[in-house]
Amino acid sequence: MSTSLSIEKQVAIFAVRRACLLTSSVFNKLVKNETLTKEDKSPVTVGDYAAQAVVNTILKRAFPHDPIVGEEDADDLKRDPILTKRVVELANEALQSDLVLGEMPEWGIGPGQEKSTEDLLSAIDQGNHLGGHNGRFWTLDPIDGTKGFLRGGQYAVCLALIVDANVKLGVIGCPNLPCNPSDPDGEKGCIFVAVHGQGAQQMSLSGANPTPVVIPEIPSGSLNFLESVEAAHSDHSFNERVSNILSISRTPTRMDSQAKYCCLARGDGGVYLRMPTKAGYKEKIWDHAPGTVLIEEAGGTVTDSRGLPLNFGLGKTLGENYGVIAARRDIHGKVLDAVQQAKAIEEGEIDQAKI
Ligand SMILES: Nc1ncnc2c1ncn2[C@@H]1O[C@H](COP(=O)(O)O)[C@@H](O)[C@H]1OP(=O)(O)O
Ligand SMILES: [Mg+2]
Ligand SMILES: [Mg+2]
Ligand SMILES: [Mg+2]
């Protein structure tokens, strides 16, 4: 591993880019029976499986010794020969498209690199690492925000490299996100990249125009919350209470996926707040690792509601769920205080009338 992670960064960008092109093209062709429902009732589409097959194929060729913690496995898919055939078609199409400058055929990509069904199912299952505190591994969410993807909204292809529980590199591809927030109808599709200690960048899906990303100062009157569309994923009424404590009057921006972290990183919204809606759900490392390094490198802080950093060394999950708060470094403390005050009110420790 080079200390600058320049090779890892390039490979991760190319892998995420190919997966983004795949998911954008599959969306337009997706038909209803190309989606399965997982045991936890969440949806998974041929796009999720094919994107995981593509990214894992590239990672395993470029870094054969690196384990991968991926969201999906191929168990349900293997029981459905029609969906399997579709995933193989989609993954091969994405892997075999022409090489762009910097891509290497040794990564298993480019014309003529057709993979068998067995190769691709096994590539999906190579995301079976369990994570943990020691060593180096990748974590992948091939489509983060599958519900957003299905409704034509925001979703993201998310990849991170974790070394000894620290997130060293994060790449988030957002095929539906406008490149320029002040031109929402303009070009869509951008990739956000952050390397620990080296800053953050945004570039177009083609890799063009890489520009540094730094969270701008936002006057407190103009702050707003970035929150999930799904009311089951984060507690909207809690966010409203925190907004009131902070005298935030702007309505929250609701958006699926880690695109929220990307918007926060470029100042397109001021606070990411995700508090659990019910006991029992544990946040997954692939849902927060790329977003965390992006925010930290763009000048922000990410903690749970106790003010502690997220722990990426516990396995596939972040452990007991204390929520997630992300904001620019200088306002994070203020938001954390407001969250703790709102929690205390909720728990009945403070009489609301006294504050
Ligand atoms: N009860 C829940 N609480 C928090 N996050 C959840 C919950 N159920 C699913 N998720 C995850 O939230 C992520 C999307 O978040 P957002 O609401 O910010 O778009 C998905 O990765 C989804 O996981 P999954 O992929 O397993 O469905
Ligand atoms: Mg996800
Ligand atoms: Mg997913
Ligand atoms: Mg999912």
Coordinates of C-alpha atoms and ligand atoms in Angstrom, one line a residue, residues 38 42-44 48 71-72 141 143 145-146, ligand 4:
K38 CA -34.6 -9.1 1.4
S42 CA -35.8 -3.9 2.1
P43 CA -35.6 -4.0 -1.7
V44 CA -32.7 -5.1 -3.8
D48 CA -27.5 -3.6 -6.7
E71 CA -23.9 -5.1 1.5
E72 CA -25.2 -7.8 -0.8
D141 CA -22.8 -0.3 -0.8
I143 CA -26.6 1.2 -4.4
G145 CA -30.7 4.4 -1.1
T146 CA -32.3 1.6 -3.2
Ligands
MG4 MG -30.2 -2.1 0.7

